[in-house]
PDB file of N, CA and C in Angstrom:
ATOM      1  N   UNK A 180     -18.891  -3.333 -46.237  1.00 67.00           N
ATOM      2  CA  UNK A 180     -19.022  -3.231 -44.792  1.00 67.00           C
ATOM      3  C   UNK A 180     -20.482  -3.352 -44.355  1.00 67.00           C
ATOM      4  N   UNK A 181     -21.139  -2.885 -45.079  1.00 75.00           N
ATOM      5  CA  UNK A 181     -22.944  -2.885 -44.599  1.00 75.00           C
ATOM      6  C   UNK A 181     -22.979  -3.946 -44.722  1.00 75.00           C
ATOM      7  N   UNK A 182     -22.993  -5.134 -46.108  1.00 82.00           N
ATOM      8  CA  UNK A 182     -23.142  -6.209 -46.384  1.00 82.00           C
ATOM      9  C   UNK A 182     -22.343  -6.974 -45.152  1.00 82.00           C
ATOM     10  N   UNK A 183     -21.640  -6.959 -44.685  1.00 86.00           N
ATOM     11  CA  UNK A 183     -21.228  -8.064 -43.638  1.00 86.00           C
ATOM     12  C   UNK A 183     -22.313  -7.775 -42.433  1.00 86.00           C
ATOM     13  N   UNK A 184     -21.980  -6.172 -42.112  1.00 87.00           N
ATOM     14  CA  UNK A 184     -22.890  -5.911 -40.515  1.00 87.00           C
ATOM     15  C   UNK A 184     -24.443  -7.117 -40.868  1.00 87.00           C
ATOM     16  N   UNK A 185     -25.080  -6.717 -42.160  1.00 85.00           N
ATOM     17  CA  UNK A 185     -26.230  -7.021 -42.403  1.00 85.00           C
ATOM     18  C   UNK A 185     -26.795  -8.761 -42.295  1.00 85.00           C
ATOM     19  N   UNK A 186     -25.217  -9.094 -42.944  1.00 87.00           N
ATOM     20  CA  UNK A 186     -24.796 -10.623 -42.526  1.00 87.00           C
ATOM     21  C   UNK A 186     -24.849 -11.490 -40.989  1.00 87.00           C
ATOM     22  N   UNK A 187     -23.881 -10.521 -40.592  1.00 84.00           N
ATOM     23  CA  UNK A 187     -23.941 -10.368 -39.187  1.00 84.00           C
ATOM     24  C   UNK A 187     -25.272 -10.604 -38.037  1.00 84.00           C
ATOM     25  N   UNK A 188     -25.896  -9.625 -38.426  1.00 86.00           N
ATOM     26  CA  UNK A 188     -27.065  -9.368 -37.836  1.00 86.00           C
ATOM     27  C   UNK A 188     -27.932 -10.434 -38.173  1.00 86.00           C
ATOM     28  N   UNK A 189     -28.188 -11.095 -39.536  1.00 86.00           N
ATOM     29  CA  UNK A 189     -28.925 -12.235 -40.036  1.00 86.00           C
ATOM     30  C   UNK A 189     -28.777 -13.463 -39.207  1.00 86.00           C
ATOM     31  N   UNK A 190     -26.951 -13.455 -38.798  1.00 88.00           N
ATOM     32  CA  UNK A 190     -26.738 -14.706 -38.165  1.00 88.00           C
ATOM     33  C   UNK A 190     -27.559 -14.514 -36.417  1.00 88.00           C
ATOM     34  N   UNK A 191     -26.967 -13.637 -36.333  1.00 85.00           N
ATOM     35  CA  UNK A 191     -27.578 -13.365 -34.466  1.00 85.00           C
ATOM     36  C   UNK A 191     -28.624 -13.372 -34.834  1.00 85.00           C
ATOM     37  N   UNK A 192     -29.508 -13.207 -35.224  1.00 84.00           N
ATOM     38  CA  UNK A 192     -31.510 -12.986 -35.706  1.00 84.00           C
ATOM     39  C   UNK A 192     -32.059 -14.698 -35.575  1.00 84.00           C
ATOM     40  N   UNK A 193     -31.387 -16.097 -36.570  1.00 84.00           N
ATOM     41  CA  UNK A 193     -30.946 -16.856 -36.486  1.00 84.00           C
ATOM     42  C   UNK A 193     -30.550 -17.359 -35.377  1.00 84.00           C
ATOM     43  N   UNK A 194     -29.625 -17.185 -34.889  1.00 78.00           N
ATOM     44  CA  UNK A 194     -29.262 -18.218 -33.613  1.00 78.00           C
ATOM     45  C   UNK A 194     -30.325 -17.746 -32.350  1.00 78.00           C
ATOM     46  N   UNK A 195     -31.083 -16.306 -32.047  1.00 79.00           N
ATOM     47  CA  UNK A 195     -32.187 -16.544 -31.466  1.00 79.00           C
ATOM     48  C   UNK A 195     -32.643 -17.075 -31.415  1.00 79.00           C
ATOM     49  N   UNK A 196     -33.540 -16.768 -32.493  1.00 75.00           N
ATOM     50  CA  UNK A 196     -34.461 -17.802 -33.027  1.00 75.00           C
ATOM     51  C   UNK A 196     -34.330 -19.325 -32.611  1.00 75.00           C
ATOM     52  N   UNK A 197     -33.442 -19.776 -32.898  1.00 74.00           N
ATOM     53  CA  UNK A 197     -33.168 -21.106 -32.336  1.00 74.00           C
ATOM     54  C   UNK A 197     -32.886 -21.267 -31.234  1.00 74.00           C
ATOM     55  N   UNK A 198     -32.459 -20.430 -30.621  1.00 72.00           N
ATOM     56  CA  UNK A 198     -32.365 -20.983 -29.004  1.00 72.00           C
ATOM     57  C   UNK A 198     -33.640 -20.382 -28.093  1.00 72.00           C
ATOM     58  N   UNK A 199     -34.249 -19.550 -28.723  1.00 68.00           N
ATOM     59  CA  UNK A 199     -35.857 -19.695 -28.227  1.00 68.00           C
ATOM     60  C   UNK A 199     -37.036 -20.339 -28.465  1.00 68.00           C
ATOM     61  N   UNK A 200     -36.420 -21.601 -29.535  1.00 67.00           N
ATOM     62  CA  UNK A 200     -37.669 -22.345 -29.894  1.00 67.00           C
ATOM     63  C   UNK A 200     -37.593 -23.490 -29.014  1.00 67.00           C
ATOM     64  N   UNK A 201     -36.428 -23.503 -27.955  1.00 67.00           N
ATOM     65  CA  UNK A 201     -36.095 -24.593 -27.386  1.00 67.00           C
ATOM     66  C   UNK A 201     -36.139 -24.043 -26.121  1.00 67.00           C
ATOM     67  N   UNK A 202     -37.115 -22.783 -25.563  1.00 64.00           N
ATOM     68  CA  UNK A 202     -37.049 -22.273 -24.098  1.00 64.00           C
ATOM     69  C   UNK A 202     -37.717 -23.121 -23.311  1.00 64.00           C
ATOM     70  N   UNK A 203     -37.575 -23.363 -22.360  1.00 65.00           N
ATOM     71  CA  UNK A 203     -38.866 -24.231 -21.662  1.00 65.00           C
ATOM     72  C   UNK A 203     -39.731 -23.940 -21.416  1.00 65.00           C
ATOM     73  N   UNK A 204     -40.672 -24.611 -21.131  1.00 63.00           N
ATOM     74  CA  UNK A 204     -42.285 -24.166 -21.227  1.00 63.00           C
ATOM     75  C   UNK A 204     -42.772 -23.902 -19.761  1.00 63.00           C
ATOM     76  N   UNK A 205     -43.787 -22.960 -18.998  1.00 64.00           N
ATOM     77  CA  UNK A 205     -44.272 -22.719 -17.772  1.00 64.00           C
ATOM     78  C   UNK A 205     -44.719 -24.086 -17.688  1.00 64.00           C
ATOM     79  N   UNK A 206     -44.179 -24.825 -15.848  1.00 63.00           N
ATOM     80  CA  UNK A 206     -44.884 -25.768 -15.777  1.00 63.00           C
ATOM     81  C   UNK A 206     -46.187 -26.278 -15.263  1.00 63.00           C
ATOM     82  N   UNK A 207     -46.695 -26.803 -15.840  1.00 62.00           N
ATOM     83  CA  UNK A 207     -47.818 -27.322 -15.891  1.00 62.00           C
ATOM     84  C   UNK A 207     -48.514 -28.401 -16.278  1.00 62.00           C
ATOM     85  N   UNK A 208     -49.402 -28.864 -15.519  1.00 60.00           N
ATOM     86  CA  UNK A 208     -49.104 -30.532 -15.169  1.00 60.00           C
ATOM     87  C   UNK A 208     -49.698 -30.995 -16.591  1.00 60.00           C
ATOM     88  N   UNK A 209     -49.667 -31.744 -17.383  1.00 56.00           N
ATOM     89  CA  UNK A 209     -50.445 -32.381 -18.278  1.00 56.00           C
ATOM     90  C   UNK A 209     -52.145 -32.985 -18.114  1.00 56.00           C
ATOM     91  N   UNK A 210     -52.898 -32.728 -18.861  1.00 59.00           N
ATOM     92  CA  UNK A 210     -54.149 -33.236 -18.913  1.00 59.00           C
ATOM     93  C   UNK A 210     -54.255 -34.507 -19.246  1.00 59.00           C
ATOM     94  N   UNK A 211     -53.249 -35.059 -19.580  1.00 55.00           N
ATOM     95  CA  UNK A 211     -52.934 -36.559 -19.920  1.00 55.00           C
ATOM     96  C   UNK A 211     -52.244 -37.149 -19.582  1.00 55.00           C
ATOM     97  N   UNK A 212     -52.495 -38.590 -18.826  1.00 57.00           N
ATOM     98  CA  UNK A 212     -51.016 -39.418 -19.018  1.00 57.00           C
ATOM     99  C   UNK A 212     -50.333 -40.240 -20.546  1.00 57.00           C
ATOM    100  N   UNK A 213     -49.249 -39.945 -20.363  1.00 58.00           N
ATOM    101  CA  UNK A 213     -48.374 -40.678 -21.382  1.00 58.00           C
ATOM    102  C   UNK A 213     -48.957 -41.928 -22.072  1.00 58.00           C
ATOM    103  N   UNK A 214     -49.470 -42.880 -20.993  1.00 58.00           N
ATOM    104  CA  UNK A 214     -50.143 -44.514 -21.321  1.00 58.00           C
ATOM    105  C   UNK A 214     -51.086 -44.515 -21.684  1.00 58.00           C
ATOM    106  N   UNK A 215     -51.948 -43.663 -22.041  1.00 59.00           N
ATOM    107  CA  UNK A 215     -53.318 -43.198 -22.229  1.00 59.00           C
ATOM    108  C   UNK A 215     -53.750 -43.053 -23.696  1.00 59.00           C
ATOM    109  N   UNK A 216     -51.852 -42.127 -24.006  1.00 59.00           N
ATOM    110  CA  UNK A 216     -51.906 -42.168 -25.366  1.00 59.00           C
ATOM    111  C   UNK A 216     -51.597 -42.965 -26.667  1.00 59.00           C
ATOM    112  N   UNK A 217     -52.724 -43.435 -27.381  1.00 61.00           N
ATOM    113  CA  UNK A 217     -52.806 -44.423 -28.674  1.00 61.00           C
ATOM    114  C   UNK A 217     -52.022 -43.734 -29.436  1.00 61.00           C
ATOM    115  N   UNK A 218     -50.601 -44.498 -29.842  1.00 60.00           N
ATOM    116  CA  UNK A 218     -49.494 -43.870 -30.765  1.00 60.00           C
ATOM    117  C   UNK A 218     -49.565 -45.353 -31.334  1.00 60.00           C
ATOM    118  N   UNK A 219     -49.624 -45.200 -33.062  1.00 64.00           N
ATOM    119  CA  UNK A 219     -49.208 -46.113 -33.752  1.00 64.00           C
ATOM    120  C   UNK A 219     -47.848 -45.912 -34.602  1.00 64.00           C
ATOM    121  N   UNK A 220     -46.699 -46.460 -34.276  1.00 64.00           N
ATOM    122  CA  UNK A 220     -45.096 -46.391 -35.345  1.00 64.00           C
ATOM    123  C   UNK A 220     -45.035 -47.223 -36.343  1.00 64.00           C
ATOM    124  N   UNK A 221     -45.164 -46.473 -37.393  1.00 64.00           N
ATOM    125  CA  UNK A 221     -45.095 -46.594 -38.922  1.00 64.00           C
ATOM    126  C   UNK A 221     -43.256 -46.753 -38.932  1.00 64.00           C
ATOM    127  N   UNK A 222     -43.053 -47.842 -39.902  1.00 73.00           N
ATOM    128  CA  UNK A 222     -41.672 -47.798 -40.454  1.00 73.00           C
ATOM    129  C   UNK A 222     -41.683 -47.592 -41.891  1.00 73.00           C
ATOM    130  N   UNK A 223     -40.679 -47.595 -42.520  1.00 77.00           N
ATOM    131  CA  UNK A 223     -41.087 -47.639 -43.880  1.00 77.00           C
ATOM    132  C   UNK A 223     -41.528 -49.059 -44.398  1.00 77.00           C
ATOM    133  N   UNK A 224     -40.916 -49.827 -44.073  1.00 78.00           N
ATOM    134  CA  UNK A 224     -41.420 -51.284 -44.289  1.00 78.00           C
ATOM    135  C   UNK A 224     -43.194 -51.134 -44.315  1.00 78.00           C
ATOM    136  N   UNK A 225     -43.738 -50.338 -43.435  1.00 78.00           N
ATOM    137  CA  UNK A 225     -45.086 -50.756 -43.229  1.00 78.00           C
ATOM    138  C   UNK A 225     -45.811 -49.484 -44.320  1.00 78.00           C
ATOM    139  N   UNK A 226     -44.821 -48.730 -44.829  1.00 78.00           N
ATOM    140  CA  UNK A 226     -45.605 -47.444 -45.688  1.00 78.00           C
ATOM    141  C   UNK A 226     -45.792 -48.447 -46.861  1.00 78.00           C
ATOM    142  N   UNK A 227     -44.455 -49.069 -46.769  1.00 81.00           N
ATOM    143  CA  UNK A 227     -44.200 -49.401 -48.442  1.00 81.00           C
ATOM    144  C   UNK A 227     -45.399 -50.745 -48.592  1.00 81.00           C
ATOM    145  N   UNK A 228     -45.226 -51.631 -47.644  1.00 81.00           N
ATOM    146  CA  UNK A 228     -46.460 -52.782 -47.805  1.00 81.00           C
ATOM    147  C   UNK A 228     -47.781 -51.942 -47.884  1.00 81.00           C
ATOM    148  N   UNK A 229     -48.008 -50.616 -47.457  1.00 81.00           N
ATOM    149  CA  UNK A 229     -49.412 -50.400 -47.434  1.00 81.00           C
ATOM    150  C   UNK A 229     -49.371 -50.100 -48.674  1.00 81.00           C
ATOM    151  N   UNK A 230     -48.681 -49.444 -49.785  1.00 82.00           N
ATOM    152  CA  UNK A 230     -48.580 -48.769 -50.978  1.00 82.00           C
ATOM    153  C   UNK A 230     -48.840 -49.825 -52.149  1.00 82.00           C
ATOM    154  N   UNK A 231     -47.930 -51.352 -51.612  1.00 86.00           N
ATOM    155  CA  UNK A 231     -48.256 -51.726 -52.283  1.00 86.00           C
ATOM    156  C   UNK A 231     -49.355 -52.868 -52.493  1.00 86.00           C
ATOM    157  N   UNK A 232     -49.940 -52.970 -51.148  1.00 86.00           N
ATOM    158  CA  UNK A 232     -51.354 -54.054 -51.054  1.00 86.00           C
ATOM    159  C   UNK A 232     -52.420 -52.472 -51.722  1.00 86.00           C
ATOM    160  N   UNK A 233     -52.532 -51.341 -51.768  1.00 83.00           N
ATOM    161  CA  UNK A 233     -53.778 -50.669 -52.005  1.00 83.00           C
ATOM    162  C   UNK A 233     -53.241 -50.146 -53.485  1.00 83.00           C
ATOM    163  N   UNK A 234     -52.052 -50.761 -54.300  1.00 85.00           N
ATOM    164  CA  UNK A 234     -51.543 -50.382 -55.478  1.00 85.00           C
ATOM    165  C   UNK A 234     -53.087 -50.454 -56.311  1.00 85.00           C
ATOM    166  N   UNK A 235     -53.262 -49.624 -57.227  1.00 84.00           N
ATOM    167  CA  UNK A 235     -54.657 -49.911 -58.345  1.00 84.00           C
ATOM    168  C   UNK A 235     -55.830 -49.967 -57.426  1.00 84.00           C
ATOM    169  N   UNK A 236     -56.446 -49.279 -56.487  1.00 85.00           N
ATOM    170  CA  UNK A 236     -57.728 -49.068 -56.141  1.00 85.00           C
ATOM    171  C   UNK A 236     -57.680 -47.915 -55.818  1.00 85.00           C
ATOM    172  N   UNK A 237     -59.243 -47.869 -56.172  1.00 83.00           N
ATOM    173  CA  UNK A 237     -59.880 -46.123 -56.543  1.00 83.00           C
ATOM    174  C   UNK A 237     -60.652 -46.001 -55.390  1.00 83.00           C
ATOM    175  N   UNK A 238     -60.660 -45.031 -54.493  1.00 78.00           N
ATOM    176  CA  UNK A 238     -61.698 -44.815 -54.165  1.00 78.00           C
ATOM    177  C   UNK A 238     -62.810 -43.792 -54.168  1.00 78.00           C
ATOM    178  N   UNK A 239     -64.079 -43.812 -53.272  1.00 80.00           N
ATOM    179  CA  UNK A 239     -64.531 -42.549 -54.449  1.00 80.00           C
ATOM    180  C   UNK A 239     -65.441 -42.124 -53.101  1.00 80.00           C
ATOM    181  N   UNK A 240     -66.106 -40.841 -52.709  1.00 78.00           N
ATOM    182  CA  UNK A 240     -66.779 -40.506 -52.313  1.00 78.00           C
ATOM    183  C   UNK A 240     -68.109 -39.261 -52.575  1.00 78.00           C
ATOM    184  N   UNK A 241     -69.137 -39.627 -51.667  1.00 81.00           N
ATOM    185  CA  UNK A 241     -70.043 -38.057 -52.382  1.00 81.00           C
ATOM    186  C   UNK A 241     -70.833 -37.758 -51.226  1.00 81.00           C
ATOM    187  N   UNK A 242     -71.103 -36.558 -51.490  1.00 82.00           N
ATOM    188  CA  UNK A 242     -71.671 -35.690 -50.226  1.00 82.00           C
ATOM    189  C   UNK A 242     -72.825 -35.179 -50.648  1.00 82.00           C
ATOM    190  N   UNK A 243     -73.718 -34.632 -49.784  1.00 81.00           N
ATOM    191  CA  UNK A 243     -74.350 -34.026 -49.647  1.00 81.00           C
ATOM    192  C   UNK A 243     -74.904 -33.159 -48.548  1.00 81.00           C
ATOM    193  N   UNK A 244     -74.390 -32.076 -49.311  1.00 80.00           N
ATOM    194  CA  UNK A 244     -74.311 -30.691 -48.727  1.00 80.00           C
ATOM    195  C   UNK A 244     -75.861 -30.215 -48.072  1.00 80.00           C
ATOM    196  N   UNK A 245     -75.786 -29.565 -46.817  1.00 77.00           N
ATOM    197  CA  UNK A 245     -77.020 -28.681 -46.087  1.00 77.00           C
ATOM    198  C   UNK A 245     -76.452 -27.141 -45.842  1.00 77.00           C
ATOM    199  N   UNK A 246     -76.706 -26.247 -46.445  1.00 77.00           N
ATOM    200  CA  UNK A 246     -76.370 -24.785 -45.568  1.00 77.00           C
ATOM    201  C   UNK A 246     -77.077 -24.374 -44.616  1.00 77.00           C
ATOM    202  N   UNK A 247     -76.560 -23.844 -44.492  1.00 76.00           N
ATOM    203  CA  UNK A 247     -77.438 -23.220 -43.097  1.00 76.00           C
ATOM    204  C   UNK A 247     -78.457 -22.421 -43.392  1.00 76.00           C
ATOM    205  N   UNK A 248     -78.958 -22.034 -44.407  1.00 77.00           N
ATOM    206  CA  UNK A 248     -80.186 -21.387 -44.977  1.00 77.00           C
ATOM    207  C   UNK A 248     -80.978 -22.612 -44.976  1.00 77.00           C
ATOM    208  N   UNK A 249     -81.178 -24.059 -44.986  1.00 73.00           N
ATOM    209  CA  UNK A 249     -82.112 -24.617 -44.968  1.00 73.00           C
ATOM    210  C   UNK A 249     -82.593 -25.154 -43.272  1.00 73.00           C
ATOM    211  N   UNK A 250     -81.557 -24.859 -42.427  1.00 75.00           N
ATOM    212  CA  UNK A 250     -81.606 -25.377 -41.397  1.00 75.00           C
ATOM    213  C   UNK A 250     -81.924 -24.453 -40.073  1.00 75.00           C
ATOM    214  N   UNK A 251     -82.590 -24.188 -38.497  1.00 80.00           N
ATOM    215  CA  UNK A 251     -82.292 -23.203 -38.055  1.00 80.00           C
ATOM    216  C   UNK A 251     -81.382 -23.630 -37.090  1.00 80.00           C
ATOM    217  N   UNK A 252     -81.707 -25.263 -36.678  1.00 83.00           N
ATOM    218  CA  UNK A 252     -80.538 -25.417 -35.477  1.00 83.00           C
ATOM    219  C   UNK A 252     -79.728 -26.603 -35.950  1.00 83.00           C
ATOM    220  N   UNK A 253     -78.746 -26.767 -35.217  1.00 83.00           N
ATOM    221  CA  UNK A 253     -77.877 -28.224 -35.265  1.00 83.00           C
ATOM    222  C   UNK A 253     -78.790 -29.233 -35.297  1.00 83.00           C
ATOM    223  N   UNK A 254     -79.367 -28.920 -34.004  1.00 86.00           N
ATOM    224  CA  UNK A 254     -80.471 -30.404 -34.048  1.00 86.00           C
ATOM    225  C   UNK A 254     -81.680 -31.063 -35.075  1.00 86.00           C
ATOM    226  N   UNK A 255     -81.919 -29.551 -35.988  1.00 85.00           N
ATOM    227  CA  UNK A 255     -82.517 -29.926 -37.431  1.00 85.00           C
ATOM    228  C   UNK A 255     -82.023 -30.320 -38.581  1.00 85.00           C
ATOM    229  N   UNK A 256     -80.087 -29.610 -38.682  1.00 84.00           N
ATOM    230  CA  UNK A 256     -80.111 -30.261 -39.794  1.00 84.00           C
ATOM    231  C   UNK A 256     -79.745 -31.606 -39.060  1.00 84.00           C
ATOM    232  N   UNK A 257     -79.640 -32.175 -38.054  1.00 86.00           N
ATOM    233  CA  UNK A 257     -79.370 -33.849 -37.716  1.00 86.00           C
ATOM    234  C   UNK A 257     -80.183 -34.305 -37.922  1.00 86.00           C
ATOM    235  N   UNK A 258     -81.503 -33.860 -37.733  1.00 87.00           N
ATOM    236  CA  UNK A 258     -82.930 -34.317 -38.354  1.00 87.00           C
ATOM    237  C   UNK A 258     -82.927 -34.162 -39.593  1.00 87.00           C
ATOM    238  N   UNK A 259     -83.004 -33.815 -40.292  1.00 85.00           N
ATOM    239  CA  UNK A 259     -83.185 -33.620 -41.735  1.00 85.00           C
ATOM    240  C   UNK A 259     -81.985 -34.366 -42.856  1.00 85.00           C
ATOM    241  N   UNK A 260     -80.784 -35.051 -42.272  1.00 85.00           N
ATOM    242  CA  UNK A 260     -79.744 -35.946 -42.686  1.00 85.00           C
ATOM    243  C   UNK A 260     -80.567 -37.024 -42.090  1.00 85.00           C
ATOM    244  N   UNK A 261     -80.517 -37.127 -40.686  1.00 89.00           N
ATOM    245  CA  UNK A 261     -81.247 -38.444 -40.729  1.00 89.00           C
ATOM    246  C   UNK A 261     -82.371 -39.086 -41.613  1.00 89.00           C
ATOM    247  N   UNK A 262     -83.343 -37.793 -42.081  1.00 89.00           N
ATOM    248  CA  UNK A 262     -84.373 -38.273 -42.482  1.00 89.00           C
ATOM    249  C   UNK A 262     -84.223 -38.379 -44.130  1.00 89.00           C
ATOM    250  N   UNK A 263     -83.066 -37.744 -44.702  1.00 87.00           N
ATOM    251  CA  UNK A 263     -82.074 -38.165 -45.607  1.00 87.00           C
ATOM    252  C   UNK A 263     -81.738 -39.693 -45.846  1.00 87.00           C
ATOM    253  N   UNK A 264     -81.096 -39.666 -44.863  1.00 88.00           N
ATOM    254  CA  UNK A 264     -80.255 -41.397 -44.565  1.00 88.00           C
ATOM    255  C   UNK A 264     -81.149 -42.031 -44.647  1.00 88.00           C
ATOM    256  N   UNK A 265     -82.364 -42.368 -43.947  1.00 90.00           N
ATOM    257  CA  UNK A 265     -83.548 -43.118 -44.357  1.00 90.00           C
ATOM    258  C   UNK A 265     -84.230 -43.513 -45.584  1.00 90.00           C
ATOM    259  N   UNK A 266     -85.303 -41.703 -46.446  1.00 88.00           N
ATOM    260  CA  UNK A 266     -85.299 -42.178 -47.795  1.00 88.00           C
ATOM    261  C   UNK A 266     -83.555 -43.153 -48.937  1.00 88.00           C
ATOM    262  N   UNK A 267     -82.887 -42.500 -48.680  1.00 88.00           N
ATOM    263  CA  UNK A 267     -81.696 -43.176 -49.389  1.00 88.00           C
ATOM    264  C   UNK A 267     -81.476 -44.488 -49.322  1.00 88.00           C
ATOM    265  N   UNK A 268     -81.445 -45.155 -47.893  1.00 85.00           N
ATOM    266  CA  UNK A 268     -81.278 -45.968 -47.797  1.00 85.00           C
ATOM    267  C   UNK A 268     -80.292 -47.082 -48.634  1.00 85.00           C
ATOM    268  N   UNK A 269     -79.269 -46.274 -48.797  1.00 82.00           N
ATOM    269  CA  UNK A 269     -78.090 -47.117 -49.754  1.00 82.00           C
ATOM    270  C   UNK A 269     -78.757 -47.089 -51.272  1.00 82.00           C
ATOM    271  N   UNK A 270     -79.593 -46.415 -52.006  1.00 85.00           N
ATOM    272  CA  UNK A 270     -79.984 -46.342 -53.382  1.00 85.00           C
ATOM    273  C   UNK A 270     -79.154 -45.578 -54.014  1.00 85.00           C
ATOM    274  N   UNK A 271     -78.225 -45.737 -55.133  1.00 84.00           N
ATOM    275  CA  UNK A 271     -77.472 -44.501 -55.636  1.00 84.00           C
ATOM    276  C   UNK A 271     -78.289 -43.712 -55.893  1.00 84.00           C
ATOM    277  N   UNK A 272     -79.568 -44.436 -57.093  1.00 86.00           N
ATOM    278  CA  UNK A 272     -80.371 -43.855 -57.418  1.00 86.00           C
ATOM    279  C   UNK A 272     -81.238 -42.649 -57.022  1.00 86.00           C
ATOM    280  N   UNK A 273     -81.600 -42.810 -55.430  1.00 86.00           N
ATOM    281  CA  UNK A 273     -82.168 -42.095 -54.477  1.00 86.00           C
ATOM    282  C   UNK A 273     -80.963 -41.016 -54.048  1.00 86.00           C
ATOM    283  N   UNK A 274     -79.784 -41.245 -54.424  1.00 86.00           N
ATOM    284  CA  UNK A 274     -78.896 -40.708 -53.383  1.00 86.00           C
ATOM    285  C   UNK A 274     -78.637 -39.277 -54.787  1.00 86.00           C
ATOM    286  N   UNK A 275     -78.470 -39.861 -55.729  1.00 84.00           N
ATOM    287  CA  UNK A 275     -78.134 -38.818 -56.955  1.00 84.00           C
ATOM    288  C   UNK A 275     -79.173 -37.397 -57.081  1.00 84.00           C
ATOM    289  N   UNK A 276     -80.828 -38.434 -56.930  1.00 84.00           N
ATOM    290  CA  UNK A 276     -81.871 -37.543 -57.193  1.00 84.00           C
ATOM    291  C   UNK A 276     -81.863 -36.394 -55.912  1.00 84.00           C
ATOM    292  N   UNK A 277     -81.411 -36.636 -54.266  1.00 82.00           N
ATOM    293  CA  UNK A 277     -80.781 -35.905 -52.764  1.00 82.00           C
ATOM    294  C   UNK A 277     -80.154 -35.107 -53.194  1.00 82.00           C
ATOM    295  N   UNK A 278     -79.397 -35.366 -53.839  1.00 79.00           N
ATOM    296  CA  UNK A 278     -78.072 -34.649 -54.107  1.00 79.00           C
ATOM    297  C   UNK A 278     -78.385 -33.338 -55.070  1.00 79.00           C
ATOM    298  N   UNK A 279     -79.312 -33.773 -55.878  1.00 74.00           N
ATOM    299  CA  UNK A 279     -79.399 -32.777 -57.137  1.00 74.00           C
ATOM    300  C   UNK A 279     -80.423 -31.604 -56.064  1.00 74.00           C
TER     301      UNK A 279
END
């Protein structure tokens, strides 16, 4: 008998739940129009051609990290990447020795 009430109760807990995830929302006008928004529709046709034109390539990336102990404002560490980006100038070489 507990086991059913408990059942019971699981289901009503449940069908809340679901019929309040579907309450309507206070209205209020949107900050956007509809046409405004860039939506691209993927089919599978277009997953599967992408899967298989990028089949066997690697790609690779690397960073280099600033904490905030070297920096005091935003606008320094943008200075101090920029002035990064400069010595580097596309050198791995330069970019490995940054990095370390």
């Amino acid at each position: 008998m507990i086991a059913t009430t408990k059942i019971c109760l699981l289901i009503a807990m449940i069908c809340i739940a679901q019929t309040m995830a579907f309450a309507p929302t206070p209205n209020k006008t949107p900050t956007f129009v509809r046409s405004q928004i860039e939506t691209q529709r993927y089919n599978i046709i277009d997953v599967f051609g992408s899967m298989i034109s990028n089949f066997g390539k690697k790609a690779t990336a690397s960073h280099i990290l600033i904490t905030p102990k070297t920096w005091v404002s935003q606008e320094d560490a943008k200075a101090q990447l920029e002035q990064l980006k400069i010595e580097i100038d596309n050198d791995p070489i330069k970019f490995a020795e940054s990095a370390a």
